[in-house]
Amino acid sequence: MDLIYWKDKAREAGFSEVVELKMETLVVNPEVRKMCEANTCGQYGKNWACPPGCGDLEECESSLSVCDCGLLVQTVAQLEDSFDFEGMAAAGSTHWKNFSRLRSQIQEAKAKKGDSLDVLALAAGSCTHCKTCAYPDDPCRFPEAAASSVEAYGLLVNQLCVDNGLAYNYGENTIAYTALFLFK
Ligand code: SF4
């Protein structure tokens, strides 16, 4: 696994910040899953990529444990003010585009190399690939395009950022979205 190569690719994909993940900082915290269950985002039990559809915490932890190395990435954007909801949505959309671009490149490389390259990619927020998620009546329509969030896997994003030398908050009138690419 050439992590330096994928670090460069992550920057080319548009991410503002890219760091190699310290694998020991991947600490699954049951309290994060409880935050999902509180359903402040309204997506709990509504999306295959969110809890409980994405699997219980033990399954998520098991998927994380087979990864060897990874990249922690962020899209950071300037807002006009703290009520700039349009700017926040635009930054979220840019983050998703950056995420999809890099993941597609990794998936293409995997198709060429076979099983020697695989990735678990975790994004920010619920999966919005379909207008309405197929959960729970039908299986996920696009498993290759769906993405769970870092939080859905029980990882506390601000702690993960701090532990890997990244800021979580870039100051007044900014927003940062975080994602994780884990290679197996
Ligand atoms: S790809 Fe569609 S069906 Fe699958 S998790 Fe995302 S929104 Fe739901």
mmCIF file with all atom_site columns, C-alpha atoms and ligand atoms in Angstrom:
data_model
loop_
_atom_site.group_PDB
_atom_site.id
_atom_site.type_symbol
_atom_site.label_atom_id
_atom_site.label_alt_id
_atom_site.label_comp_id
_atom_site.label_asym_id
_atom_site.label_entity_id
_atom_site.label_seq_id
_atom_site.pdbx_PDB_ins_code
_atom_site.Cartn_x
_atom_site.Cartn_y
_atom_site.Cartn_z
_atom_site.occupancy
_atom_site.B_iso_or_equiv
_atom_site.pdbx_formal_charge
_atom_site.auth_seq_id
_atom_site.auth_comp_id
_atom_site.auth_asym_id
_atom_site.auth_atom_id
_atom_site.pdbx_PDB_model_num
ATOM   1   C  CA  . MET A 1 1   ? 0.000   0.000  0.000   1.00 0.00 ? 1   MET A CA  1
ATOM   2   C  CA  . ASP A 1 2   ? 1.548   3.272  -1.170  1.00 0.00 ? 2   ASP A CA  1
ATOM   3   C  CA  . LEU A 1 3   ? -0.005  5.660  1.351   1.00 0.00 ? 3   LEU A CA  1
ATOM   4   C  CA  . ILE A 1 4   ? 2.055   8.627  0.072   1.00 0.00 ? 4   ILE A CA  1
ATOM   5   C  CA  . TYR A 1 5   ? 0.512   8.092  -3.392  1.00 0.00 ? 5   TYR A CA  1
ATOM   6   C  CA  . TRP A 1 6   ? -3.027  8.116  -1.956  1.00 0.00 ? 6   TRP A CA  1
ATOM   7   C  CA  . LYS A 1 7   ? -2.197  11.132 0.200   1.00 0.00 ? 7   LYS A CA  1
ATOM   8   C  CA  . ASP A 1 8   ? -1.335  13.051 -2.973  1.00 0.00 ? 8   ASP A CA  1
ATOM   9   C  CA  . LYS A 1 9   ? -4.483  11.742 -4.652  1.00 0.00 ? 9   LYS A CA  1
ATOM   10  C  CA  . ALA A 1 10  ? -6.560  12.925 -1.674  1.00 0.00 ? 10  ALA A CA  1
ATOM   11  C  CA  . ARG A 1 11  ? -5.162  16.449 -2.076  1.00 0.00 ? 11  ARG A CA  1
ATOM   12  C  CA  . GLU A 1 12  ? -5.821  16.313 -5.824  1.00 0.00 ? 12  GLU A CA  1
ATOM   13  C  CA  . ALA A 1 13  ? -9.393  15.185 -5.076  1.00 0.00 ? 13  ALA A CA  1
ATOM   14  C  CA  . GLY A 1 14  ? -9.891  18.520 -3.317  1.00 0.00 ? 14  GLY A CA  1
ATOM   15  C  CA  . PHE A 1 15  ? -9.473  17.851 0.409   1.00 0.00 ? 15  PHE A CA  1
ATOM   16  C  CA  . SER A 1 16  ? -8.023  20.784 2.344   1.00 0.00 ? 16  SER A CA  1
ATOM   17  C  CA  . GLU A 1 17  ? -6.274  18.656 4.962   1.00 0.00 ? 17  GLU A CA  1
ATOM   18  C  CA  . VAL A 1 18  ? -4.864  15.142 4.637   1.00 0.00 ? 18  VAL A CA  1
ATOM   19  C  CA  . VAL A 1 19  ? -2.929  13.237 7.312   1.00 0.00 ? 19  VAL A CA  1
ATOM   20  C  CA  . GLU A 1 20  ? -1.839  9.654  7.770   1.00 0.00 ? 20  GLU A CA  1
ATOM   21  C  CA  . LEU A 1 21  ? -3.985  8.062  10.435  1.00 0.00 ? 21  LEU A CA  1
ATOM   22  C  CA  . LYS A 1 22  ? -2.381  6.782  13.626  1.00 0.00 ? 22  LYS A CA  1
ATOM   23  C  CA  . MET A 1 23  ? -4.167  3.434  13.763  1.00 0.00 ? 23  MET A CA  1
ATOM   24  C  CA  . GLU A 1 24  ? -4.091  3.332  17.561  1.00 0.00 ? 24  GLU A CA  1
ATOM   25  C  CA  . THR A 1 25  ? -6.391  6.393  17.576  1.00 0.00 ? 25  THR A CA  1
ATOM   26  C  CA  . LEU A 1 26  ? -9.268  4.345  16.099  1.00 0.00 ? 26  LEU A CA  1
ATOM   27  C  CA  . VAL A 1 27  ? -11.143 3.954  19.371  1.00 0.00 ? 27  VAL A CA  1
ATOM   28  C  CA  . VAL A 1 28  ? -14.763 2.835  19.158  1.00 0.00 ? 28  VAL A CA  1
ATOM   29  C  CA  . ASN A 1 29  ? -16.795 4.619  21.805  1.00 0.00 ? 29  ASN A CA  1
ATOM   30  C  CA  . PRO A 1 30  ? -20.281 3.283  22.716  1.00 0.00 ? 30  PRO A CA  1
ATOM   31  C  CA  . GLU A 1 31  ? -21.247 6.812  23.791  1.00 0.00 ? 31  GLU A CA  1
ATOM   32  C  CA  . VAL A 1 32  ? -21.071 7.912  20.139  1.00 0.00 ? 32  VAL A CA  1
ATOM   33  C  CA  . ARG A 1 33  ? -23.601 5.243  19.202  1.00 0.00 ? 33  ARG A CA  1
ATOM   34  C  CA  . LYS A 1 34  ? -25.821 6.551  22.015  1.00 0.00 ? 34  LYS A CA  1
ATOM   35  C  CA  . MET A 1 35  ? -25.569 10.012 20.420  1.00 0.00 ? 35  MET A CA  1
ATOM   36  C  CA  . CYS A 1 36  ? -26.852 8.441  17.170  1.00 0.00 ? 36  CYS A CA  1
ATOM   37  C  CA  . GLU A 1 37  ? -29.688 6.795  19.073  1.00 0.00 ? 37  GLU A CA  1
ATOM   38  C  CA  . ALA A 1 38  ? -30.697 10.205 20.462  1.00 0.00 ? 38  ALA A CA  1
ATOM   39  C  CA  . ASN A 1 39  ? -31.514 10.934 16.797  1.00 0.00 ? 39  ASN A CA  1
ATOM   40  C  CA  . THR A 1 40  ? -30.866 14.682 16.786  1.00 0.00 ? 40  THR A CA  1
ATOM   41  C  CA  . CYS A 1 41  ? -30.092 14.411 13.051  1.00 0.00 ? 41  CYS A CA  1
ATOM   42  C  CA  . GLY A 1 42  ? -33.346 12.521 12.366  1.00 0.00 ? 42  GLY A CA  1
ATOM   43  C  CA  . GLN A 1 43  ? -31.574 9.757  10.404  1.00 0.00 ? 43  GLN A CA  1
ATOM   44  C  CA  . TYR A 1 44  ? -31.436 7.023  13.049  1.00 0.00 ? 44  TYR A CA  1
ATOM   45  C  CA  . GLY A 1 45  ? -33.279 3.980  11.686  1.00 0.00 ? 45  GLY A CA  1
ATOM   46  C  CA  . LYS A 1 46  ? -33.905 5.678  8.351   1.00 0.00 ? 46  LYS A CA  1
ATOM   47  C  CA  . ASN A 1 47  ? -30.816 4.898  6.273   1.00 0.00 ? 47  ASN A CA  1
ATOM   48  C  CA  . TRP A 1 48  ? -28.805 1.751  5.532   1.00 0.00 ? 48  TRP A CA  1
ATOM   49  C  CA  . ALA A 1 49  ? -25.591 3.655  6.195   1.00 0.00 ? 49  ALA A CA  1
ATOM   50  C  CA  . CYS A 1 50  ? -26.687 4.829  9.668   1.00 0.00 ? 50  CYS A CA  1
ATOM   51  C  CA  . PRO A 1 51  ? -27.330 2.846  12.849  1.00 0.00 ? 51  PRO A CA  1
ATOM   52  C  CA  . PRO A 1 52  ? -28.843 0.375  13.246  1.00 0.00 ? 52  PRO A CA  1
ATOM   53  C  CA  . GLY A 1 53  ? -28.779 -0.436 9.493   1.00 0.00 ? 53  GLY A CA  1
ATOM   54  C  CA  . CYS A 1 54  ? -24.981 -0.145 9.239   1.00 0.00 ? 54  CYS A CA  1
ATOM   55  C  CA  . GLY A 1 55  ? -24.519 -2.953 11.769  1.00 0.00 ? 55  GLY A CA  1
ATOM   56  C  CA  . ASP A 1 56  ? -24.028 -3.100 15.508  1.00 0.00 ? 56  ASP A CA  1
ATOM   57  C  CA  . LEU A 1 57  ? -20.968 -1.604 17.125  1.00 0.00 ? 57  LEU A CA  1
ATOM   58  C  CA  . GLU A 1 58  ? -19.189 -4.974 17.352  1.00 0.00 ? 58  GLU A CA  1
ATOM   59  C  CA  . GLU A 1 59  ? -19.557 -5.467 13.587  1.00 0.00 ? 59  GLU A CA  1
ATOM   60  C  CA  . CYS A 1 60  ? -18.274 -1.947 12.914  1.00 0.00 ? 60  CYS A CA  1
ATOM   61  C  CA  . GLU A 1 61  ? -15.338 -2.455 15.275  1.00 0.00 ? 61  GLU A CA  1
ATOM   62  C  CA  . SER A 1 62  ? -14.539 -5.747 13.571  1.00 0.00 ? 62  SER A CA  1
ATOM   63  C  CA  . SER A 1 63  ? -14.477 -4.018 10.131  1.00 0.00 ? 63  SER A CA  1
ATOM   64  C  CA  . LEU A 1 64  ? -12.142 -1.346 11.521  1.00 0.00 ? 64  LEU A CA  1
ATOM   65  C  CA  . SER A 1 65  ? -9.850  -3.903 13.134  1.00 0.00 ? 65  SER A CA  1
ATOM   66  C  CA  . VAL A 1 66  ? -8.879  -5.565 9.821   1.00 0.00 ? 66  VAL A CA  1
ATOM   67  C  CA  . CYS A 1 67  ? -7.585  -2.269 8.361   1.00 0.00 ? 67  CYS A CA  1
ATOM   68  C  CA  . ASP A 1 68  ? -3.833  -1.722 8.221   1.00 0.00 ? 68  ASP A CA  1
ATOM   69  C  CA  . CYS A 1 69  ? -3.467  1.995  7.566   1.00 0.00 ? 69  CYS A CA  1
ATOM   70  C  CA  . GLY A 1 70  ? -5.512  5.012  6.605   1.00 0.00 ? 70  GLY A CA  1
ATOM   71  C  CA  . LEU A 1 71  ? -5.927  8.679  5.808   1.00 0.00 ? 71  LEU A CA  1
ATOM   72  C  CA  . LEU A 1 72  ? -7.910  11.236 7.770   1.00 0.00 ? 72  LEU A CA  1
ATOM   73  C  CA  . VAL A 1 73  ? -9.101  14.030 5.480   1.00 0.00 ? 73  VAL A CA  1
ATOM   74  C  CA  . GLN A 1 74  ? -11.040 17.270 5.809   1.00 0.00 ? 74  GLN A CA  1
ATOM   75  C  CA  . THR A 1 75  ? -12.811 19.784 3.621   1.00 0.00 ? 75  THR A CA  1
ATOM   76  C  CA  . VAL A 1 76  ? -12.557 23.195 5.297   1.00 0.00 ? 76  VAL A CA  1
ATOM   77  C  CA  . ALA A 1 77  ? -14.603 26.145 4.053   1.00 0.00 ? 77  ALA A CA  1
ATOM   78  C  CA  . GLN A 1 78  ? -15.058 29.802 4.895   1.00 0.00 ? 78  GLN A CA  1
ATOM   79  C  CA  . LEU A 1 79  ? -18.589 30.982 5.705   1.00 0.00 ? 79  LEU A CA  1
ATOM   80  C  CA  . GLU A 1 80  ? -20.000 34.497 5.424   1.00 0.00 ? 80  GLU A CA  1
ATOM   81  C  CA  . ASP A 1 81  ? -21.265 34.324 9.011   1.00 0.00 ? 81  ASP A CA  1
ATOM   82  C  CA  . SER A 1 82  ? -22.560 31.777 11.511  1.00 0.00 ? 82  SER A CA  1
ATOM   83  C  CA  . PHE A 1 83  ? -25.994 31.801 9.795   1.00 0.00 ? 83  PHE A CA  1
ATOM   84  C  CA  . ASP A 1 84  ? -24.586 31.023 6.357   1.00 0.00 ? 84  ASP A CA  1
ATOM   85  C  CA  . PHE A 1 85  ? -26.584 27.802 5.945   1.00 0.00 ? 85  PHE A CA  1
ATOM   86  C  CA  . GLU A 1 86  ? -26.149 27.951 2.164   1.00 0.00 ? 86  GLU A CA  1
ATOM   87  C  CA  . GLY A 1 87  ? -22.378 28.051 2.634   1.00 0.00 ? 87  GLY A CA  1
ATOM   88  C  CA  . MET A 1 88  ? -22.561 25.092 5.031   1.00 0.00 ? 88  MET A CA  1
ATOM   89  C  CA  . ALA A 1 89  ? -24.608 23.065 2.530   1.00 0.00 ? 89  ALA A CA  1
ATOM   90  C  CA  . ALA A 1 90  ? -22.227 23.990 -0.306  1.00 0.00 ? 90  ALA A CA  1
ATOM   91  C  CA  . ALA A 1 91  ? -19.230 22.904 1.789   1.00 0.00 ? 91  ALA A CA  1
ATOM   92  C  CA  . GLY A 1 92  ? -21.020 19.627 2.598   1.00 0.00 ? 92  GLY A CA  1
ATOM   93  C  CA  . SER A 1 93  ? -21.644 19.045 -1.076  1.00 0.00 ? 93  SER A CA  1
ATOM   94  C  CA  . THR A 1 94  ? -17.996 19.797 -1.935  1.00 0.00 ? 94  THR A CA  1
ATOM   95  C  CA  . HIS A 1 95  ? -16.897 17.339 0.762   1.00 0.00 ? 95  HIS A CA  1
ATOM   96  C  CA  . TRP A 1 96  ? -19.118 14.606 -0.691  1.00 0.00 ? 96  TRP A CA  1
ATOM   97  C  CA  . LYS A 1 97  ? -17.729 15.274 -4.191  1.00 0.00 ? 97  LYS A CA  1
ATOM   98  C  CA  . ASN A 1 98  ? -14.144 15.116 -2.894  1.00 0.00 ? 98  ASN A CA  1
ATOM   99  C  CA  . PHE A 1 99  ? -14.996 11.907 -1.015  1.00 0.00 ? 99  PHE A CA  1
ATOM   100 C  CA  . SER A 1 100 ? -16.666 10.249 -4.020  1.00 0.00 ? 100 SER A CA  1
ATOM   101 C  CA  . ARG A 1 101 ? -13.812 11.272 -6.345  1.00 0.00 ? 101 ARG A CA  1
ATOM   102 C  CA  . LEU A 1 102 ? -11.135 9.693  -4.167  1.00 0.00 ? 102 LEU A CA  1
ATOM   103 C  CA  . ARG A 1 103 ? -13.175 6.584  -3.385  1.00 0.00 ? 103 ARG A CA  1
ATOM   104 C  CA  . SER A 1 104 ? -13.864 6.015  -7.102  1.00 0.00 ? 104 SER A CA  1
ATOM   105 C  CA  . GLN A 1 105 ? -10.142 6.239  -7.833  1.00 0.00 ? 105 GLN A CA  1
ATOM   106 C  CA  . ILE A 1 106 ? -9.406  3.681  -5.117  1.00 0.00 ? 106 ILE A CA  1
ATOM   107 C  CA  . GLN A 1 107 ? -12.172 1.397  -6.400  1.00 0.00 ? 107 GLN A CA  1
ATOM   108 C  CA  . GLU A 1 108 ? -10.775 1.671  -9.947  1.00 0.00 ? 108 GLU A CA  1
ATOM   109 C  CA  . ALA A 1 109 ? -7.305  0.787  -8.664  1.00 0.00 ? 109 ALA A CA  1
ATOM   110 C  CA  . LYS A 1 110 ? -8.816  -2.169 -6.789  1.00 0.00 ? 110 LYS A CA  1
ATOM   111 C  CA  . ALA A 1 111 ? -10.519 -3.367 -9.975  1.00 0.00 ? 111 ALA A CA  1
ATOM   112 C  CA  . LYS A 1 112 ? -7.101  -3.403 -11.665 1.00 0.00 ? 112 LYS A CA  1
ATOM   113 C  CA  . LYS A 1 113 ? -5.163  -4.920 -8.762  1.00 0.00 ? 113 LYS A CA  1
ATOM   114 C  CA  . GLY A 1 114 ? -7.787  -7.365 -7.503  1.00 0.00 ? 114 GLY A CA  1
ATOM   115 C  CA  . ASP A 1 115 ? -7.968  -8.156 -3.797  1.00 0.00 ? 115 ASP A CA  1
ATOM   116 C  CA  . SER A 1 116 ? -4.605  -6.577 -2.973  1.00 0.00 ? 116 SER A CA  1
ATOM   117 C  CA  . LEU A 1 117 ? -6.306  -3.216 -2.359  1.00 0.00 ? 117 LEU A CA  1
ATOM   118 C  CA  . ASP A 1 118 ? -9.512  -2.616 -0.451  1.00 0.00 ? 118 ASP A CA  1
ATOM   119 C  CA  . VAL A 1 119 ? -10.916 0.383  1.339   1.00 0.00 ? 119 VAL A CA  1
ATOM   120 C  CA  . LEU A 1 120 ? -13.406 1.189  4.057   1.00 0.00 ? 120 LEU A CA  1
ATOM   121 C  CA  . ALA A 1 121 ? -14.405 4.798  3.436   1.00 0.00 ? 121 ALA A CA  1
ATOM   122 C  CA  . LEU A 1 122 ? -16.379 6.685  6.091   1.00 0.00 ? 122 LEU A CA  1
ATOM   123 C  CA  . ALA A 1 123 ? -17.902 10.052 5.280   1.00 0.00 ? 123 ALA A CA  1
ATOM   124 C  CA  . ALA A 1 124 ? -19.801 12.768 7.154   1.00 0.00 ? 124 ALA A CA  1
ATOM   125 C  CA  . GLY A 1 125 ? -23.537 12.534 7.795   1.00 0.00 ? 125 GLY A CA  1
ATOM   126 C  CA  . SER A 1 126 ? -26.001 10.014 6.424   1.00 0.00 ? 126 SER A CA  1
ATOM   127 C  CA  . CYS A 1 127 ? -25.823 8.567  2.910   1.00 0.00 ? 127 CYS A CA  1
ATOM   128 C  CA  . THR A 1 128 ? -27.643 10.898 0.507   1.00 0.00 ? 128 THR A CA  1
ATOM   129 C  CA  . HIS A 1 129 ? -26.921 9.013  -2.696  1.00 0.00 ? 129 HIS A CA  1
ATOM   130 C  CA  . CYS A 1 130 ? -30.636 8.288  -3.266  1.00 0.00 ? 130 CYS A CA  1
ATOM   131 C  CA  . LYS A 1 131 ? -33.412 10.812 -2.851  1.00 0.00 ? 131 LYS A CA  1
ATOM   132 C  CA  . THR A 1 132 ? -35.071 8.346  -0.459  1.00 0.00 ? 132 THR A CA  1
ATOM   133 C  CA  . CYS A 1 133 ? -33.117 5.506  1.130   1.00 0.00 ? 133 CYS A CA  1
ATOM   134 C  CA  . ALA A 1 134 ? -34.413 1.968  0.536   1.00 0.00 ? 134 ALA A CA  1
ATOM   135 C  CA  . TYR A 1 135 ? -34.179 1.269  4.300   1.00 0.00 ? 135 TYR A CA  1
ATOM   136 C  CA  . PRO A 1 136 ? -35.706 -0.867 5.737   1.00 0.00 ? 136 PRO A CA  1
ATOM   137 C  CA  . ASP A 1 137 ? -37.954 -2.533 3.157   1.00 0.00 ? 137 ASP A CA  1
ATOM   138 C  CA  . ASP A 1 138 ? -35.418 -3.204 0.387   1.00 0.00 ? 138 ASP A CA  1
ATOM   139 C  CA  . PRO A 1 139 ? -31.659 -3.752 0.274   1.00 0.00 ? 139 PRO A CA  1
ATOM   140 C  CA  . CYS A 1 140 ? -29.345 -0.805 -0.364  1.00 0.00 ? 140 CYS A CA  1
ATOM   141 C  CA  . ARG A 1 141 ? -29.609 0.059  -4.083  1.00 0.00 ? 141 ARG A CA  1
ATOM   142 C  CA  . PHE A 1 142 ? -25.987 1.146  -4.532  1.00 0.00 ? 142 PHE A CA  1
ATOM   143 C  CA  . PRO A 1 143 ? -23.677 -0.508 -1.978  1.00 0.00 ? 143 PRO A CA  1
ATOM   144 C  CA  . GLU A 1 144 ? -20.588 0.732  -3.874  1.00 0.00 ? 144 GLU A CA  1
ATOM   145 C  CA  . ALA A 1 145 ? -21.802 4.317  -3.654  1.00 0.00 ? 145 ALA A CA  1
ATOM   146 C  CA  . ALA A 1 146 ? -23.257 4.261  -0.126  1.00 0.00 ? 146 ALA A CA  1
ATOM   147 C  CA  . ALA A 1 147 ? -21.162 5.543  2.767   1.00 0.00 ? 147 ALA A CA  1
ATOM   148 C  CA  . SER A 1 148 ? -21.562 5.421  6.519   1.00 0.00 ? 148 SER A CA  1
ATOM   149 C  CA  . SER A 1 149 ? -20.306 8.287  8.616   1.00 0.00 ? 149 SER A CA  1
ATOM   150 C  CA  . VAL A 1 150 ? -17.294 8.246  10.906  1.00 0.00 ? 150 VAL A CA  1
ATOM   151 C  CA  . GLU A 1 151 ? -19.709 8.623  13.841  1.00 0.00 ? 151 GLU A CA  1
ATOM   152 C  CA  . ALA A 1 152 ? -21.877 5.688  12.696  1.00 0.00 ? 152 ALA A CA  1
ATOM   153 C  CA  . TYR A 1 153 ? -18.818 3.484  13.341  1.00 0.00 ? 153 TYR A CA  1
ATOM   154 C  CA  . GLY A 1 154 ? -18.626 4.763  16.911  1.00 0.00 ? 154 GLY A CA  1
ATOM   155 C  CA  . LEU A 1 155 ? -15.688 7.117  16.357  1.00 0.00 ? 155 LEU A CA  1
ATOM   156 C  CA  . LEU A 1 156 ? -15.682 10.532 18.018  1.00 0.00 ? 156 LEU A CA  1
ATOM   157 C  CA  . VAL A 1 157 ? -14.670 12.872 15.198  1.00 0.00 ? 157 VAL A CA  1
ATOM   158 C  CA  . ASN A 1 158 ? -13.243 15.722 17.252  1.00 0.00 ? 158 ASN A CA  1
ATOM   159 C  CA  . GLN A 1 159 ? -11.134 13.298 19.309  1.00 0.00 ? 159 GLN A CA  1
ATOM   160 C  CA  . LEU A 1 160 ? -9.930  11.555 16.152  1.00 0.00 ? 160 LEU A CA  1
ATOM   161 C  CA  . CYS A 1 161 ? -8.894  14.906 14.659  1.00 0.00 ? 161 CYS A CA  1
ATOM   162 C  CA  . VAL A 1 162 ? -7.055  16.068 17.775  1.00 0.00 ? 162 VAL A CA  1
ATOM   163 C  CA  . ASP A 1 163 ? -5.314  12.699 18.208  1.00 0.00 ? 163 ASP A CA  1
ATOM   164 C  CA  . ASN A 1 164 ? -4.048  12.915 14.626  1.00 0.00 ? 164 ASN A CA  1
ATOM   165 C  CA  . GLY A 1 165 ? -2.862  16.523 14.772  1.00 0.00 ? 165 GLY A CA  1
ATOM   166 C  CA  . LEU A 1 166 ? -5.799  18.081 12.922  1.00 0.00 ? 166 LEU A CA  1
ATOM   167 C  CA  . ALA A 1 167 ? -7.992  20.906 14.125  1.00 0.00 ? 167 ALA A CA  1
ATOM   168 C  CA  . TYR A 1 168 ? -11.693 20.197 14.506  1.00 0.00 ? 168 TYR A CA  1
ATOM   169 C  CA  . ASN A 1 169 ? -12.642 23.855 14.590  1.00 0.00 ? 169 ASN A CA  1
ATOM   170 C  CA  . TYR A 1 170 ? -10.841 26.250 12.222  1.00 0.00 ? 170 TYR A CA  1
ATOM   171 C  CA  . GLY A 1 171 ? -12.146 29.375 13.886  1.00 0.00 ? 171 GLY A CA  1
ATOM   172 C  CA  . GLU A 1 172 ? -15.011 31.811 13.527  1.00 0.00 ? 172 GLU A CA  1
ATOM   173 C  CA  . ASN A 1 173 ? -17.138 31.488 10.379  1.00 0.00 ? 173 ASN A CA  1
ATOM   174 C  CA  . THR A 1 174 ? -15.529 28.310 9.127   1.00 0.00 ? 174 THR A CA  1
ATOM   175 C  CA  . ILE A 1 175 ? -16.796 24.770 8.763   1.00 0.00 ? 175 ILE A CA  1
ATOM   176 C  CA  . ALA A 1 176 ? -14.853 21.525 8.509   1.00 0.00 ? 176 ALA A CA  1
ATOM   177 C  CA  . TYR A 1 177 ? -16.151 18.165 7.307   1.00 0.00 ? 177 TYR A CA  1
ATOM   178 C  CA  . THR A 1 178 ? -14.102 15.068 8.093   1.00 0.00 ? 178 THR A CA  1
ATOM   179 C  CA  . ALA A 1 179 ? -13.820 11.669 6.378   1.00 0.00 ? 179 ALA A CA  1
ATOM   180 C  CA  . LEU A 1 180 ? -11.734 8.553  6.817   1.00 0.00 ? 180 LEU A CA  1
ATOM   181 C  CA  . PHE A 1 181 ? -10.208 6.202  4.251   1.00 0.00 ? 181 PHE A CA  1
ATOM   182 C  CA  . LEU A 1 182 ? -9.033  2.924  5.778   1.00 0.00 ? 182 LEU A CA  1
ATOM   183 C  CA  . PHE A 1 183 ? -7.024  0.496  3.703   1.00 0.00 ? 183 PHE A CA  1
ATOM   184 C  CA  . LYS A 1 184 ? -6.958  -3.254 4.181   1.00 0.00 ? 184 LYS A CA  1
HETATM 185 S  S1  . SF4 B 2 .   ? -27.130 4.208  -1.640  1.00 0.00 ? 1   SF4 B S1  1
HETATM 186 FE FE1 . SF4 B 2 .   ? -29.310 4.734  -1.475  1.00 0.00 ? 1   SF4 B FE1 1
HETATM 187 S  S2  . SF4 B 2 .   ? -30.251 2.882  -0.568  1.00 0.00 ? 1   SF4 B S2  1
HETATM 188 FE FE2 . SF4 B 2 .   ? -28.036 2.737  -0.200  1.00 0.00 ? 1   SF4 B FE2 1
HETATM 189 S  S3  . SF4 B 2 .   ? -27.692 3.654  1.843   1.00 0.00 ? 1   SF4 B S3  1
HETATM 190 FE FE3 . SF4 B 2 .   ? -27.401 5.290  0.323   1.00 0.00 ? 1   SF4 B FE3 1
HETATM 191 S  S4  . SF4 B 2 .   ? -29.398 6.294  0.180   1.00 0.00 ? 1   SF4 B S4  1
HETATM 192 FE FE4 . SF4 B 2 .   ? -29.739 4.269  1.135   1.00 0.00 ? 1   SF4 B FE4 1
#
